[in-house]
Amino acid sequence: MTGNWREIAGTFDDALARLPEALKTEGFGVVSDIDLQATFKAKLSVDFRRYRIIGACNPGLAHQAVTMDPRIGVLLPCNVVLYETDQGKVVMGAVDPMQTLGGHGHAEALAPVAADVRGRLERVLARMR
């Protein structure tokens, strides 16, 4: 599975509450919050674990990337995932833009921006432990 993953100490609610500030310290803002548990219940009548997909955006870095190649927008925002396991543990993951960039036509030119984003998201994960 691509991305960077960590087990987070504390409760799901605590981690969800702390996440926006951890993102903010690295210049990201929350631009979307998808609650899969609620969506699956409402749309499919299916019970599912607590699972959130948080869309995070660093406006300065996003601007750099889309200025270099407007097609990079399909990879924005950066997804950060928070879910609760069946054993009650909390797991957090973040996209790795270096992996996502893969065979993109301007991968070499975008690599410094992607590396910057990866480093910032890794620091967010470290803060959330």
PDB file of C-alpha atoms in Angstrom:
ATOM      1  CA  MET A   1       0.000   0.000   0.000  1.00  0.00           C
ATOM      2  CA  THR A   2       1.445   3.338  -0.963  1.00  0.00           C
ATOM      3  CA  GLY A   3       1.846   6.184   1.449  1.00  0.00           C
ATOM      4  CA  ASN A   4       3.310   6.486   4.899  1.00  0.00           C
ATOM      5  CA  TRP A   5       1.453   4.828   7.790  1.00  0.00           C
ATOM      6  CA  ARG A   6       1.724   5.039  11.576  1.00  0.00           C
ATOM      7  CA  GLU A   7      -0.204   3.806  14.569  1.00  0.00           C
ATOM      8  CA  ILE A   8      -1.336   6.794  16.628  1.00  0.00           C
ATOM      9  CA  ALA A   9      -1.548   6.824  20.426  1.00  0.00           C
ATOM     10  CA  GLY A  10      -4.854   7.802  21.992  1.00  0.00           C
ATOM     11  CA  THR A  11      -8.399   7.678  20.749  1.00  0.00           C
ATOM     12  CA  PHE A  12      -9.788   8.246  17.283  1.00  0.00           C
ATOM     13  CA  ASP A  13     -11.596  11.392  18.465  1.00  0.00           C
ATOM     14  CA  ASP A  14      -8.404  12.759  20.010  1.00  0.00           C
ATOM     15  CA  ALA A  15      -6.404  12.126  16.838  1.00  0.00           C
ATOM     16  CA  LEU A  16      -9.109  13.696  14.666  1.00  0.00           C
ATOM     17  CA  ALA A  17      -9.155  16.781  16.910  1.00  0.00           C
ATOM     18  CA  ARG A  18      -5.347  17.150  16.885  1.00  0.00           C
ATOM     19  CA  LEU A  19      -4.889  16.638  13.151  1.00  0.00           C
ATOM     20  CA  PRO A  20      -5.829  20.139  11.870  1.00  0.00           C
ATOM     21  CA  GLU A  21      -3.255  21.808  14.131  1.00  0.00           C
ATOM     22  CA  ALA A  22      -0.555  19.290  13.182  1.00  0.00           C
ATOM     23  CA  LEU A  23      -1.272  20.026   9.514  1.00  0.00           C
ATOM     24  CA  LYS A  24      -1.297  23.776  10.143  1.00  0.00           C
ATOM     25  CA  THR A  25       2.219  23.681  11.620  1.00  0.00           C
ATOM     26  CA  GLU A  26       3.432  22.468   8.209  1.00  0.00           C
ATOM     27  CA  GLY A  27       1.442  25.028   6.210  1.00  0.00           C
ATOM     28  CA  PHE A  28      -1.513  22.787   5.319  1.00  0.00           C
ATOM     29  CA  GLY A  29      -5.181  23.537   5.740  1.00  0.00           C
ATOM     30  CA  VAL A  30      -8.063  21.084   5.752  1.00  0.00           C
ATOM     31  CA  VAL A  31     -10.069  21.514   2.544  1.00  0.00           C
ATOM     32  CA  SER A  32     -12.229  18.386   2.778  1.00  0.00           C
ATOM     33  CA  ASP A  33     -13.302  15.805   5.328  1.00  0.00           C
ATOM     34  CA  ILE A  34     -14.974  12.618   4.130  1.00  0.00           C
ATOM     35  CA  ASP A  35     -16.547  10.452   6.825  1.00  0.00           C
ATOM     36  CA  LEU A  36     -16.697   6.995   5.222  1.00  0.00           C
ATOM     37  CA  GLN A  37     -18.476   5.467   8.208  1.00  0.00           C
ATOM     38  CA  ALA A  38     -21.364   7.953   7.916  1.00  0.00           C
ATOM     39  CA  THR A  39     -21.414   7.831   4.107  1.00  0.00           C
ATOM     40  CA  PHE A  40     -21.546   4.034   3.951  1.00  0.00           C
ATOM     41  CA  LYS A  41     -24.293   3.974   6.593  1.00  0.00           C
ATOM     42  CA  ALA A  42     -26.385   6.626   4.807  1.00  0.00           C
ATOM     43  CA  LYS A  43     -25.903   5.404   1.237  1.00  0.00           C
ATOM     44  CA  LEU A  44     -25.484   1.643   1.648  1.00  0.00           C
ATOM     45  CA  SER A  45     -26.984   0.897   5.094  1.00  0.00           C
ATOM     46  CA  VAL A  46     -23.648  -0.747   5.897  1.00  0.00           C
ATOM     47  CA  ASP A  47     -21.856  -0.556   9.232  1.00  0.00           C
ATOM     48  CA  PHE A  48     -18.191   0.337   8.854  1.00  0.00           C
ATOM     49  CA  ARG A  49     -15.283   1.227  11.086  1.00  0.00           C
ATOM     50  CA  ARG A  50     -14.512   4.861  11.921  1.00  0.00           C
ATOM     51  CA  TYR A  51     -12.668   6.086   8.852  1.00  0.00           C
ATOM     52  CA  ARG A  52     -11.955   9.632   7.692  1.00  0.00           C
ATOM     53  CA  ILE A  53     -10.255  10.907   4.564  1.00  0.00           C
ATOM     54  CA  ILE A  54      -8.944  14.416   5.170  1.00  0.00           C
ATOM     55  CA  GLY A  55      -7.998  16.519   2.164  1.00  0.00           C
ATOM     56  CA  ALA A  56      -5.053  18.748   3.089  1.00  0.00           C
ATOM     57  CA  CYS A  57      -3.607  21.528   0.963  1.00  0.00           C
ATOM     58  CA  ASN A  58      -0.528  23.699   1.313  1.00  0.00           C
ATOM     59  CA  PRO A  59      -1.504  26.627  -0.953  1.00  0.00           C
ATOM     60  CA  GLY A  60       2.055  27.735  -1.710  1.00  0.00           C
ATOM     61  CA  LEU A  61       3.230  24.294  -2.735  1.00  0.00           C
ATOM     62  CA  ALA A  62       0.018  23.572  -4.645  1.00  0.00           C
ATOM     63  CA  HIS A  63       0.499  26.829  -6.559  1.00  0.00           C
ATOM     64  CA  GLN A  64       4.072  25.873  -7.448  1.00  0.00           C
ATOM     65  CA  ALA A  65       2.970  22.455  -8.673  1.00  0.00           C
ATOM     66  CA  VAL A  66       0.006  23.555 -10.804  1.00  0.00           C
ATOM     67  CA  THR A  67       2.078  26.397 -12.257  1.00  0.00           C
ATOM     68  CA  MET A  68       4.625  23.820 -13.437  1.00  0.00           C
ATOM     69  CA  ASP A  69       1.924  21.516 -14.815  1.00  0.00           C
ATOM     70  CA  PRO A  70      -1.831  22.213 -14.538  1.00  0.00           C
ATOM     71  CA  ARG A  71      -2.549  18.468 -14.876  1.00  0.00           C
ATOM     72  CA  ILE A  72      -1.072  17.858 -11.430  1.00  0.00           C
ATOM     73  CA  GLY A  73      -4.396  19.055 -10.010  1.00  0.00           C
ATOM     74  CA  VAL A  74      -5.791  15.523 -10.327  1.00  0.00           C
ATOM     75  CA  LEU A  75      -3.454  14.606  -7.450  1.00  0.00           C
ATOM     76  CA  LEU A  76      -4.657  17.429  -5.198  1.00  0.00           C
ATOM     77  CA  PRO A  77      -5.415  17.763  -2.346  1.00  0.00           C
ATOM     78  CA  CYS A  78      -3.079  15.541  -0.365  1.00  0.00           C
ATOM     79  CA  ASN A  79      -5.089  12.806   1.328  1.00  0.00           C
ATOM     80  CA  VAL A  80      -4.535  12.007   4.973  1.00  0.00           C
ATOM     81  CA  VAL A  81      -6.403   8.958   6.297  1.00  0.00           C
ATOM     82  CA  LEU A  82      -7.394   8.231   9.857  1.00  0.00           C
ATOM     83  CA  TYR A  83      -9.129   4.978  10.808  1.00  0.00           C
ATOM     84  CA  GLU A  84      -9.846   2.753  13.776  1.00  0.00           C
ATOM     85  CA  THR A  85      -8.945  -0.937  13.629  1.00  0.00           C
ATOM     86  CA  ASP A  86     -11.182  -3.743  14.878  1.00  0.00           C
ATOM     87  CA  GLN A  87      -8.965  -3.827  17.973  1.00  0.00           C
ATOM     88  CA  GLY A  88      -9.615  -0.124  18.683  1.00  0.00           C
ATOM     89  CA  LYS A  89      -6.198   1.103  17.581  1.00  0.00           C
ATOM     90  CA  VAL A  90      -5.904   4.276  15.533  1.00  0.00           C
ATOM     91  CA  VAL A  91      -3.949   4.257  12.272  1.00  0.00           C
ATOM     92  CA  MET A  92      -2.998   7.304  10.263  1.00  0.00           C
ATOM     93  CA  GLY A  93      -1.589   7.464   6.771  1.00  0.00           C
ATOM     94  CA  ALA A  94      -0.631  10.162   4.322  1.00  0.00           C
ATOM     95  CA  VAL A  95      -0.077  10.112   0.603  1.00  0.00           C
ATOM     96  CA  ASP A  96       3.542   9.988  -0.523  1.00  0.00           C
ATOM     97  CA  PRO A  97       3.701  12.444  -3.426  1.00  0.00           C
ATOM     98  CA  MET A  98       7.018  10.985  -4.587  1.00  0.00           C
ATOM     99  CA  GLN A  99       5.269   7.624  -5.141  1.00  0.00           C
ATOM    100  CA  THR A 100       2.172   9.227  -6.635  1.00  0.00           C
ATOM    101  CA  LEU A 101       4.192  11.293  -9.088  1.00  0.00           C
ATOM    102  CA  GLY A 102       5.588   8.076 -10.560  1.00  0.00           C
ATOM    103  CA  GLY A 103       5.509   8.222 -14.342  1.00  0.00           C
ATOM    104  CA  HIS A 104       4.119  11.748 -14.580  1.00  0.00           C
ATOM    105  CA  GLY A 105       5.501  13.585 -17.591  1.00  0.00           C
ATOM    106  CA  HIS A 106       7.066  16.359 -15.511  1.00  0.00           C
ATOM    107  CA  ALA A 107       8.122  14.125 -12.610  1.00  0.00           C
ATOM    108  CA  GLU A 108      11.716  15.362 -12.606  1.00  0.00           C
ATOM    109  CA  ALA A 109      10.732  19.040 -12.536  1.00  0.00           C
ATOM    110  CA  LEU A 110       8.077  18.432  -9.866  1.00  0.00           C
ATOM    111  CA  ALA A 111      10.316  16.225  -7.696  1.00  0.00           C
ATOM    112  CA  PRO A 112      11.562  19.064  -5.424  1.00  0.00           C
ATOM    113  CA  VAL A 113       7.991  20.169  -4.662  1.00  0.00           C
ATOM    114  CA  ALA A 114       6.877  16.561  -4.118  1.00  0.00           C
ATOM    115  CA  ALA A 115       9.846  15.929  -1.807  1.00  0.00           C
ATOM    116  CA  ASP A 116       8.965  19.060   0.195  1.00  0.00           C
ATOM    117  CA  VAL A 117       5.347  17.910   0.565  1.00  0.00           C
ATOM    118  CA  ARG A 118       6.474  14.404   1.563  1.00  0.00           C
ATOM    119  CA  GLY A 119       8.771  15.793   4.253  1.00  0.00           C
ATOM    120  CA  ARG A 120       6.041  18.013   5.650  1.00  0.00           C
ATOM    121  CA  LEU A 121       3.518  15.163   5.751  1.00  0.00           C
ATOM    122  CA  GLU A 122       6.072  12.881   7.425  1.00  0.00           C
ATOM    123  CA  ARG A 123       6.540  15.547  10.121  1.00  0.00           C
ATOM    124  CA  VAL A 124       2.760  15.725  10.575  1.00  0.00           C
ATOM    125  CA  LEU A 125       2.684  11.946  11.097  1.00  0.00           C
ATOM    126  CA  ALA A 126       5.549  12.193  13.594  1.00  0.00           C
ATOM    127  CA  ARG A 127       3.718  14.924  15.553  1.00  0.00           C
ATOM    128  CA  MET A 128       0.606  12.786  15.749  1.00  0.00           C
ATOM    129  CA  ARG A 129       2.296   9.810  17.460  1.00  0.00           C
TER     130      ARG A 129
END
